[in-house]
Coordinates of C-alpha atoms in Angstrom, one line a residue:
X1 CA 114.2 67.0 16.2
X2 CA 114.6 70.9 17.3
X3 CA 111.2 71.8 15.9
X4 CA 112.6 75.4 15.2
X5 CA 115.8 74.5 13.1
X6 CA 114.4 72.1 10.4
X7 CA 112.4 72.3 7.2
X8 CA 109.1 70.1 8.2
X9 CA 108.7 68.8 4.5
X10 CA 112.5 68.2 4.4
X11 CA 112.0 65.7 7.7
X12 CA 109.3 64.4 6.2
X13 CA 111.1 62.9 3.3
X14 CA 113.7 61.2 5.8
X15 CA 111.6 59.9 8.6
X16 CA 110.4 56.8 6.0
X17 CA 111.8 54.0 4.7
X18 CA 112.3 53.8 1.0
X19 CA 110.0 52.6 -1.4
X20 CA 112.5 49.9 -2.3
X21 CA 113.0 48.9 1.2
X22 CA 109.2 48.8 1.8
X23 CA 108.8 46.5 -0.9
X24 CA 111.0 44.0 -0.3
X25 CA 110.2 43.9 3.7
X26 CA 106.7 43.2 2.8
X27 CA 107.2 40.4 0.0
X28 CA 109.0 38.4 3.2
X29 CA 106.3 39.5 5.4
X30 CA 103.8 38.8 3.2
X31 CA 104.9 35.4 2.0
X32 CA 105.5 34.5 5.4
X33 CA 102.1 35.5 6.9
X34 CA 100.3 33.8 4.4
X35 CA 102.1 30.5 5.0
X36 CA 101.2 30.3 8.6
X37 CA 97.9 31.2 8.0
X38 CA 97.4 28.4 5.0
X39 CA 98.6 25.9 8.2
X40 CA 96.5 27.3 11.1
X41 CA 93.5 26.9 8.9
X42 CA 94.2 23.0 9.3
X43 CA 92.8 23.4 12.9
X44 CA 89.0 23.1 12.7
X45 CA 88.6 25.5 15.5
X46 CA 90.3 28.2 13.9
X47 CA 88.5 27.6 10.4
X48 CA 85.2 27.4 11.4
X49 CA 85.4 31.1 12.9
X50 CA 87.9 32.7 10.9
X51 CA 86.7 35.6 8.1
X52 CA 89.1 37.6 7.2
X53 CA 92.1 39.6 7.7
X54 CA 92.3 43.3 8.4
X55 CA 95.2 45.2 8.4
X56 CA 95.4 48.0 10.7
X57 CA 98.0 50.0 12.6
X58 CA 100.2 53.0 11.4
X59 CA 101.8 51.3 9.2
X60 CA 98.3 51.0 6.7
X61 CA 97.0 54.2 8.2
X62 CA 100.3 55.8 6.7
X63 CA 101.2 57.0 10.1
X64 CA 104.4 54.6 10.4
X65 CA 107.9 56.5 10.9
X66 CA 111.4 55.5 10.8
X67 CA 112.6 51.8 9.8
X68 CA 111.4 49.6 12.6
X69 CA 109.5 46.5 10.5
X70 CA 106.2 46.4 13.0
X71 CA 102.8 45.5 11.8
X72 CA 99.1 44.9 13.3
X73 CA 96.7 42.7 12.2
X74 CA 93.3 41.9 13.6
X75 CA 92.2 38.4 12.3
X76 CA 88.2 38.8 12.2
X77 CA 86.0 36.3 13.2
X78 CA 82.3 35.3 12.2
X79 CA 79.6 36.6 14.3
X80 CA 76.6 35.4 15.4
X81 CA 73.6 36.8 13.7
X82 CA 72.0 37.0 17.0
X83 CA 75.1 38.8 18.3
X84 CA 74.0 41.6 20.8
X85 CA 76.5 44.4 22.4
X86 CA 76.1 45.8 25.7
X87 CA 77.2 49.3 27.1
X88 CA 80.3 49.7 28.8
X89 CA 81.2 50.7 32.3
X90 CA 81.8 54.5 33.3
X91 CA 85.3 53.9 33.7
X92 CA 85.7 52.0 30.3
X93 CA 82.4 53.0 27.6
X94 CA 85.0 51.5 25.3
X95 CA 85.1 47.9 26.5
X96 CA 81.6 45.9 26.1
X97 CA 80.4 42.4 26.3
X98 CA 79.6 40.4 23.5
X99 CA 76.3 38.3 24.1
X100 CA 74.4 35.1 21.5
X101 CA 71.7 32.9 22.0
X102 CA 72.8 31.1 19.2
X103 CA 73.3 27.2 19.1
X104 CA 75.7 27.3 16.1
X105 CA 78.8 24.6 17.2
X106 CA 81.5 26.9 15.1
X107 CA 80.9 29.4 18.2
X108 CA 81.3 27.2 20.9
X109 CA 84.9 27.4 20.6
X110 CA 84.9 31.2 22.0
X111 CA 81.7 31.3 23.9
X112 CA 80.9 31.1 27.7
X113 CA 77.6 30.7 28.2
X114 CA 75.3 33.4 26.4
X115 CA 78.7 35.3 26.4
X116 CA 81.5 35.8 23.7
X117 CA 84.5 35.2 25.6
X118 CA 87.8 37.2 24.8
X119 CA 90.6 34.7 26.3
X120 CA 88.6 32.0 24.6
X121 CA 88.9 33.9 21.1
X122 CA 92.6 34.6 22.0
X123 CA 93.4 30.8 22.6
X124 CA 91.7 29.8 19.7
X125 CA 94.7 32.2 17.7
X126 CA 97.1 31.2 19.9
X127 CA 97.0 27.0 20.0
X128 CA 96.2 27.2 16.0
X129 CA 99.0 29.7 15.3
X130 CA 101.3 27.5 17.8
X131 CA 100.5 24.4 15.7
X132 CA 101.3 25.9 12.5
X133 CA 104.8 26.8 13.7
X134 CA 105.5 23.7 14.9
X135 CA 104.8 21.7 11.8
X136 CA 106.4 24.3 9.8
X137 CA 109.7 23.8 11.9
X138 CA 109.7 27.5 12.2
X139 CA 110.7 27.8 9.4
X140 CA 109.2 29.9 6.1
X141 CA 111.2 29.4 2.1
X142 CA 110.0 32.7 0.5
X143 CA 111.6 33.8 -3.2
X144 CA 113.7 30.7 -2.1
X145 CA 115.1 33.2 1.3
X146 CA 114.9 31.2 4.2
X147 CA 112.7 32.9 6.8
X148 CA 112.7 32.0 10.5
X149 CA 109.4 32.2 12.0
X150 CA 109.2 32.3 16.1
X151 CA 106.3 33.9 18.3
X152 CA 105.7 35.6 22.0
X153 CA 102.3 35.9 23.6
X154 CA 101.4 39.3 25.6
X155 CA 98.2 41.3 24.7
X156 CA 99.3 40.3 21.2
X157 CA 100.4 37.1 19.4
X158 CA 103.3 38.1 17.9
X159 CA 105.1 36.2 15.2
X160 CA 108.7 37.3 14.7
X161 CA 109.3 36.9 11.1
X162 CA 113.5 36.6 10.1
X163 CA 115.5 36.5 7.2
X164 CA 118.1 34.3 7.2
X165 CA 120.1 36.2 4.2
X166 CA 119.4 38.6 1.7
X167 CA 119.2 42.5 2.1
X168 CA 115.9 42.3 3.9
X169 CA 117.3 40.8 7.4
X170 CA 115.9 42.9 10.1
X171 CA 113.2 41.2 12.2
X172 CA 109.8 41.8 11.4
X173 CA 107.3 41.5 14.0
X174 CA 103.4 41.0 13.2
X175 CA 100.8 41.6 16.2
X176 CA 97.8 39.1 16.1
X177 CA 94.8 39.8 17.5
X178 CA 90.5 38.4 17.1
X179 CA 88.4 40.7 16.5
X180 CA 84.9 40.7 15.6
X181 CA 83.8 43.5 12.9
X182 CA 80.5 44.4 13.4
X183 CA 77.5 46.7 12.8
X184 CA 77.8 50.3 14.5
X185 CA 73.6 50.2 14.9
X186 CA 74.5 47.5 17.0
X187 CA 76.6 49.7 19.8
X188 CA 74.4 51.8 22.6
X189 CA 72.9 54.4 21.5
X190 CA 74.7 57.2 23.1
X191 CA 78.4 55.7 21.4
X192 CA 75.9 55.6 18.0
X193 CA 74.8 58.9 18.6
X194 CA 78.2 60.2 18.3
X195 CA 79.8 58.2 15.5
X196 CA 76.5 59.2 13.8
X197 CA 77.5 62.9 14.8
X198 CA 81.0 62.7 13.9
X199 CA 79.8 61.2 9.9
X200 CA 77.3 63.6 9.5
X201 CA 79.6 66.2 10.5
X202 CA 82.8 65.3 7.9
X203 CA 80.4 63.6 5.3
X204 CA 81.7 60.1 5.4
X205 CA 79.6 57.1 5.9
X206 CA 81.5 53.5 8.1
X207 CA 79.0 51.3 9.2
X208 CA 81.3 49.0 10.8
X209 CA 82.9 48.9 14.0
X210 CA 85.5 46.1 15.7
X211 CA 85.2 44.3 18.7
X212 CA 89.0 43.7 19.9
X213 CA 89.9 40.5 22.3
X214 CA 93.0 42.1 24.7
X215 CA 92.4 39.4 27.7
X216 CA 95.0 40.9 28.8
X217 CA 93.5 44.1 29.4
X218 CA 89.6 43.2 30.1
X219 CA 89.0 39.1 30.7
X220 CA 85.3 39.5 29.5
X221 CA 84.7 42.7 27.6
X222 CA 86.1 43.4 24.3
X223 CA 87.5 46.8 23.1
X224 CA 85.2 48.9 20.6
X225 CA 86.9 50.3 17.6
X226 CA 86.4 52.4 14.8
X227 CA 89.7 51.8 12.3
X228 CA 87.7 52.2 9.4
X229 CA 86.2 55.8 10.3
X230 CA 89.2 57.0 11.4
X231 CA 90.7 56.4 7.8
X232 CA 87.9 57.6 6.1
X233 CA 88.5 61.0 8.3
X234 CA 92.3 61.1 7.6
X235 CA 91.9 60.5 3.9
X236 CA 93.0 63.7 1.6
X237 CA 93.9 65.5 4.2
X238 CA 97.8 65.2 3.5
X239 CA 98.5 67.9 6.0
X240 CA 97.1 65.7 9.3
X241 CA 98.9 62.2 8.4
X242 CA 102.4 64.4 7.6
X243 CA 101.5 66.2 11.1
X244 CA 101.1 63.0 13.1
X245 CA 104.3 61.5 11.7
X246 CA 106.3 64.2 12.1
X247 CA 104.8 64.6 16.0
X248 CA 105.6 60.7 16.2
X249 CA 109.5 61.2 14.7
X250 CA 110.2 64.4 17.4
X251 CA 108.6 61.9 20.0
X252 CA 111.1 59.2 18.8
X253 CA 114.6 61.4 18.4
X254 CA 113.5 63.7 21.8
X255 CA 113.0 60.3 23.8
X256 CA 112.9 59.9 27.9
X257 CA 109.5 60.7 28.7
X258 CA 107.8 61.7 25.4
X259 CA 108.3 58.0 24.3
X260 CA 105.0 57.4 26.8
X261 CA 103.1 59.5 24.6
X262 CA 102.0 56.6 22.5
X263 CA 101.2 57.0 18.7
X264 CA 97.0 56.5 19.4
X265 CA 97.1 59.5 21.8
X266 CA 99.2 61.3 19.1
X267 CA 96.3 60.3 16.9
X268 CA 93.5 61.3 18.8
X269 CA 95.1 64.4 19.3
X270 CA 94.7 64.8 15.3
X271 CA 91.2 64.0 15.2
X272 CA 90.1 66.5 17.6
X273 CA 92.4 69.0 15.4
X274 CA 90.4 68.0 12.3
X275 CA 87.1 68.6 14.1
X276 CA 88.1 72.3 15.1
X277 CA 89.2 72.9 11.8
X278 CA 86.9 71.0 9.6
X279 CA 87.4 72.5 6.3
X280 CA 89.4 69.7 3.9
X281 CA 91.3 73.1 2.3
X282 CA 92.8 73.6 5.9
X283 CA 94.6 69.6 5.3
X284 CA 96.3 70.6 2.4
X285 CA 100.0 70.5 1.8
X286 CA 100.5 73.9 2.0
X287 CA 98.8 74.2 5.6
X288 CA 101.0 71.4 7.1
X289 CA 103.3 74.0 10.2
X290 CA 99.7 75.0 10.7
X291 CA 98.3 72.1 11.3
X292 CA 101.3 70.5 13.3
X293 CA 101.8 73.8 15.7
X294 CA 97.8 73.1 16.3
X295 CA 98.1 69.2 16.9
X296 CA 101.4 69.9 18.8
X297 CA 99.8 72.4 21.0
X298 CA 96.6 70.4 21.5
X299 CA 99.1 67.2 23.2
X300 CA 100.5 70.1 24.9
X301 CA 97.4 71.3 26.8
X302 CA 96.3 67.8 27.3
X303 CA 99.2 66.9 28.8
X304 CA 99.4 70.1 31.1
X305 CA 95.8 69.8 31.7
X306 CA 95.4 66.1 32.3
X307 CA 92.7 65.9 29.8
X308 CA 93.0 63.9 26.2
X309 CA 89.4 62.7 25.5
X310 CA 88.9 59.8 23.1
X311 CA 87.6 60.8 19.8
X312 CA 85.1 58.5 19.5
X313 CA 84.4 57.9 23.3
X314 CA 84.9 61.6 24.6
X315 CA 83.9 60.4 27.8
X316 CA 87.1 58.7 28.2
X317 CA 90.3 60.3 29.5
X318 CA 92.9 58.8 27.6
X319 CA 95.9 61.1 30.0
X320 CA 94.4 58.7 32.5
X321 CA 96.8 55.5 30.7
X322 CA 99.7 58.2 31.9
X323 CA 99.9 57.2 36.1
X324 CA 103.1 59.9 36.1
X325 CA 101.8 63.5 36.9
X326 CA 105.8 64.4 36.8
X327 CA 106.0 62.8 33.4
X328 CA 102.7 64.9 31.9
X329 CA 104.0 67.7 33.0
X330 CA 107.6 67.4 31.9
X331 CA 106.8 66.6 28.4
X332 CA 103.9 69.2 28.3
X333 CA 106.8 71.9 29.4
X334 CA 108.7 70.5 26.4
X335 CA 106.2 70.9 24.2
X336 CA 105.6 74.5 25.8
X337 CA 108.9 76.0 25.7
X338 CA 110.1 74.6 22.2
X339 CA 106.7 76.0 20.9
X340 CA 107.8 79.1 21.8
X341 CA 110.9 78.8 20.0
X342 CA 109.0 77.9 17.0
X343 CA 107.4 80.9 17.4
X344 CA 110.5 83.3 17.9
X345 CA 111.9 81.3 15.0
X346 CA 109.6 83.3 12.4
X347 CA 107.1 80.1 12.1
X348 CA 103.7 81.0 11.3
X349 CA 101.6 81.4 14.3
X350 CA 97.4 81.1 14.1
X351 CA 95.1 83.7 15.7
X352 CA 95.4 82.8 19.4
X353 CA 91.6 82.6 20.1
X354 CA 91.0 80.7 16.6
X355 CA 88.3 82.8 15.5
X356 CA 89.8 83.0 12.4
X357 CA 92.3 81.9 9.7
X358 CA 94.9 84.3 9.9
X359 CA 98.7 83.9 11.2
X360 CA 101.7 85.9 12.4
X361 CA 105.0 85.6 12.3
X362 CA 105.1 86.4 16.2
X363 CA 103.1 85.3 19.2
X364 CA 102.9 88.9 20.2
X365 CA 101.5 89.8 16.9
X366 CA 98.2 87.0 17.0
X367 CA 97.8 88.4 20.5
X368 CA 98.2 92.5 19.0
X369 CA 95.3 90.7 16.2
X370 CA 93.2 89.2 18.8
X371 CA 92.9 91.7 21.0
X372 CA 92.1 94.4 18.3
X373 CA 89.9 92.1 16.3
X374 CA 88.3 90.1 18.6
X375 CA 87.8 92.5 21.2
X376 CA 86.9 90.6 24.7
X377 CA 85.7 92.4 27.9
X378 CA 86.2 90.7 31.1
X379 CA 89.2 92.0 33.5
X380 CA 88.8 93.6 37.1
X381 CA 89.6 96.9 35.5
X382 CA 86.9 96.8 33.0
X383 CA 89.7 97.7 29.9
X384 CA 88.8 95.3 26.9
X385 CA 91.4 92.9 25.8
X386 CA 93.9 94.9 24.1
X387 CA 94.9 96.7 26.8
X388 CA 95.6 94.4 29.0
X389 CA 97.1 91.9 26.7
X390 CA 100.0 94.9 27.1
X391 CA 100.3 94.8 30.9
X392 CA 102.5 92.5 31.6
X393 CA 104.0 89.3 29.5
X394 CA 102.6 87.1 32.2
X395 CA 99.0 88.2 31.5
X396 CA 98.0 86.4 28.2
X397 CA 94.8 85.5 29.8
X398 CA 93.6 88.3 30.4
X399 CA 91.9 88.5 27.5
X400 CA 88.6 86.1 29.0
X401 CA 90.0 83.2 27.4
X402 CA 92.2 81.0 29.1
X403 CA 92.7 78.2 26.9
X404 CA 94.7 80.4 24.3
X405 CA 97.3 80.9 26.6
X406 CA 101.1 80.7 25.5
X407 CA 103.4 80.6 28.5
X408 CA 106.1 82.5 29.1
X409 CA 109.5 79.7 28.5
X410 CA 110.7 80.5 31.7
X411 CA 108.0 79.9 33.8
X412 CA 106.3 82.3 36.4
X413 CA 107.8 83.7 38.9
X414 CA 110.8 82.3 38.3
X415 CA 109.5 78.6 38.8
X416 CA 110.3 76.7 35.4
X417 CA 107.7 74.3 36.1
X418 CA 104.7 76.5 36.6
X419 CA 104.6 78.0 33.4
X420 CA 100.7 78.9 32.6
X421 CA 99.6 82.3 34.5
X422 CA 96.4 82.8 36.4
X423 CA 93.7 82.5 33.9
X424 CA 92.4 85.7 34.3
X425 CA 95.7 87.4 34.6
X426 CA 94.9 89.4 37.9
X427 CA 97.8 88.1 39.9
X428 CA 101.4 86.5 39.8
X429 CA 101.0 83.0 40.5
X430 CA 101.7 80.5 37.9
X431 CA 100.2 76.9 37.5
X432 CA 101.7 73.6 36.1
X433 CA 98.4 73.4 33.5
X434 CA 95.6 75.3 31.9
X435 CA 93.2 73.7 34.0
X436 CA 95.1 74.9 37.1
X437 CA 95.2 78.2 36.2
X438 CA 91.6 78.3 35.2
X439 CA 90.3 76.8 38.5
X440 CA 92.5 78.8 40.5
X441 CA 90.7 82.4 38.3
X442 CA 87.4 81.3 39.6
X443 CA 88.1 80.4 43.1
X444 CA 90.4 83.4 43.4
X445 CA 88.6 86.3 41.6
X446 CA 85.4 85.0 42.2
X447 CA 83.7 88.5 41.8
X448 CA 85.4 88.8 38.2
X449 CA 85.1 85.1 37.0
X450 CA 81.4 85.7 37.4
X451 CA 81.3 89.0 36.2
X452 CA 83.0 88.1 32.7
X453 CA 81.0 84.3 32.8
X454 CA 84.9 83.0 33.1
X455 CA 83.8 79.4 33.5
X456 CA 82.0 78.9 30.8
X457 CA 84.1 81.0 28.2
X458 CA 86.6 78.2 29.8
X459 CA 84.8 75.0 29.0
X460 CA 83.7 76.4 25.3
X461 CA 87.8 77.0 24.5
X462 CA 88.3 73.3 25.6
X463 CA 85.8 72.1 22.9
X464 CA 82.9 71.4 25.8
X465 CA 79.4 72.8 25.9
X466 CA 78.6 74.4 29.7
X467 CA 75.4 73.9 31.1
X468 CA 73.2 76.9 30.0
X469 CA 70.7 76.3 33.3
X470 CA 72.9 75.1 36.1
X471 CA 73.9 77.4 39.0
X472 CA 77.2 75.9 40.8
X473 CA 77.8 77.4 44.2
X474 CA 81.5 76.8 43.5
X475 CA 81.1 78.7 40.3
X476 CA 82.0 76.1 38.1
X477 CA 78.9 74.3 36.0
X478 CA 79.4 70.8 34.1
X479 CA 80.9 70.9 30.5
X480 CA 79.4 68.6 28.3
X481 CA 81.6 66.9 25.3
X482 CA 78.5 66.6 22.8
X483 CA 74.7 67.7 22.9
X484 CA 74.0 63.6 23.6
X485 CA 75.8 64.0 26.8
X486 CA 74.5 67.5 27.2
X487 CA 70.7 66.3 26.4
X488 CA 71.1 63.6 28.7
X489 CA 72.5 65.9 31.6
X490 CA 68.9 67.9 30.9
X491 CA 66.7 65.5 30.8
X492 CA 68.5 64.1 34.0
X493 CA 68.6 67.4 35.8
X494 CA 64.7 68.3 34.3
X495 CA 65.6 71.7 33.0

């Protein structure tokens, strides 16, 4: 998808499958599923801790595109009542351990010790979903169509779900895994702290969180989710799902690298969106090339800047999952120079430093409106921001605020690849990333960073709150991605 020579509403109404397709997909997945379920609930094992199912993924959020038949399921468990959650490591606040006392049998199927134990949980799914196959032949009747029913084990258990005849004969595959649904009073309190922070904040109240077996990924811990917040945050806000997708389809058609961008970044990416722009009016239909320029933009900078903090866990660099600095920065010059086009294509264009709602037909008009409205001092010349955001088409930043910068297509200096100007636009260098640029301001122009408090306006137009009592040597103080984390760093530091 050209993002500059297409209708977004038009792609909308062609990146899904239609509604009689949908249907008749899931009356075979459906009546499949719930035949291997009715058998693996013949092992005791499995019955003793199964709950429920819970159906999660894109496809429930709403967030699925184009015709691939893919589907997630977590099958919940029972817990223990005496079931306790410890914080995760610095590397992984996401992963935890499980811990009960109890001396209920049921458990001792996925217990070690005092410990809930993930591979434990996973083999209990896998040898009861195994079983079921096997003395169903593999085979499914549903609506009398003869369904085939095979599986492969990874961080999943997926069942492959085929249609012998019929319309509906492209393989569907379902994604198994335990999970544990749980109490979010139960996490530490600093990951309470913020999903408390994040409800009060949009006015929504999930008290429940997951607990996710991926042995594959962590042998003892299990992954801490929040599914059912994050659909509570997306819901009537039309304008963030249609954003998403559409992100997800340009992802899909571009492919090569942007097919690593997986669709939970592409998510988190939205979230953050919605928390800069909090207002449900600003999700509506109408606000939709908004709203996708502004998620687009945000995977942009994250990927240029090797920073996508997790919505939930904002101590957690998801860009980390990305090994590839050469990938990050090739798809984040993508995203650069075909946002640029949507800008020179007439597309409506938000004020630059986002201190208000209105938009421009031209990147140099929201810069013309920025620097005239939001007049910001803080250049080596002393002139305010609308004189220098004249100088030079390289010098964007000279405004004070680095993070609104839209790079030149070409690149600096001729170099396609170092497309983002000094931050404080007193020189001709160029940087592969925002954070490059803004490191490379301080260090440089020393004298003017601290002059204009460069570092700090910085950190505030990345969403992070900079130490108001720290002095750095190096001129650059700690940002902070909540006031926990920031009240913790003071009561740490005693100021």
């Amino acid at each position: 998808m050209e993002t500059c020579d297409v209708d977004l509403n038009k792609t909308l109404q062609q990146i899904g499958m239609s509604e009689d397709d949908r249907k008749g997909y899931n009356r075979i997945r459906e009546g499949s599923m719930n035949k291997v379920l009715e058998v693996m609930k013949e092992d005791t094992r499995f019955r003793q801790v199964f709950r429920n199912i819970h159906f999660t993924g894109s496809h429930y959020d709403k967030l699925k595109v184009g015709n691939r038949q893919e589907y997630d399921l977590n099958i919940i468990y029972r817990s223990p009542k005496d079931i306790r959650i410890s914080e995760g490591k610095a590397d992984s606040p996401h992963f935890m351990k499980l811990e009960t006392s109890t001396d209920e049998a049921a458990f001792d199927c996925i217990r070690d010790g005092n410990l809930i134990n993930p591979q434990k949980a996973f083999q209990v799914l896998q040898q009861s979903g195994d079983r079921a196959l096997s003395k169903l032949n593999n085979i499914a009747m549903v609506d009398n169509t003869k369904v085939k029913i095979t599986r492969s084990v990874g961080n999943p258990y997926t069942l492959r779900i085929q249609a012998s005849n019929g319309k509906y004969k492209d393989r569907i595959e379902v994604d198994l895994v335990p999970a544990l649904e749980l109490p979010v009073s139960l996490l530490p309190r600093g990951v309470s702290g913020r999903i408390q922070e994040v409800q009060d904040r949009f006015n929504v109240k999930e008290d429940k969180c997951l607990a996710v077996a991926l042995p594959v990924v962590k042998k003892d811990t299990f992954q801490i989710d929040f599914p059912h917040l994050a659909r509570s945050l997306m819901e009537e806000k039309p304008a963030l799902k249609s954003a998403i997708r559409l992100i997800k389809h340009e992802r899909d058609q571009k492919g090569g690298p942007f097919t690593k961008i997986w669709s939970h970044a592409v998510k988190m990416a939205g979230l953050w969106e919605l928390e800069m722009n909090s207002n449900p009016e600003s999700w509506s239909n109408d606000k939709l090339e908004a709203r996708f320029q502004g998620i687009r933009n945000r995977i942009k900078n994250s990927l240029l800047m090797n920073d996508l903090q997790d919505f939930f866990f904002p101590s957690l660099n998801m860009m980390k999952r990305i090994k590839s600095s050469s990938l990050k920065n090739n798809v984040g010059v993508y995203l650069s120079k075909t946002s640029q086009a949507v800008e020179e294509s007439g597309k409506k264009v938000l004020c630059p430093l986002q201190l208000c709602n209105r938009q421009f037909k031209k990147e140099s008009h929201a810069n013309q409106h920025a620097a005239a409205k939001h007049r910001i001092k803080g250049n080596s010349t002393g002139q305010d921001a609308s004189k220098t955001s004249n100088q030079s088409e390289h010098s964007i930043g000279a405004s004070g605020n680095p993070a609104r910068v839209v790079p030149c297509a070409l690149g600096v200096s001729g170099n396609p690849g170092r497309v983002v100007p000094c931050g404080l636009g007193l020189c001709g260098k160029g940087f592969y990333n925002l954070h490059g640029a803004a490191l490379h301001a301080v260090d440089s122009h020393r004298s003017v960073a601290d002059q204009t408090d460069f570092w700090r306006s910085y950190l505030k137009s990345q969403g992070k709150i900079p130490c108001g009592f720290c002095a750095c040597p190096g001129g650059k103080v700690r940002g902070f991605s909540n006031n926990f984390g920031y009240g913790l760093h003071c009561k740490a530091m005693q100021h």
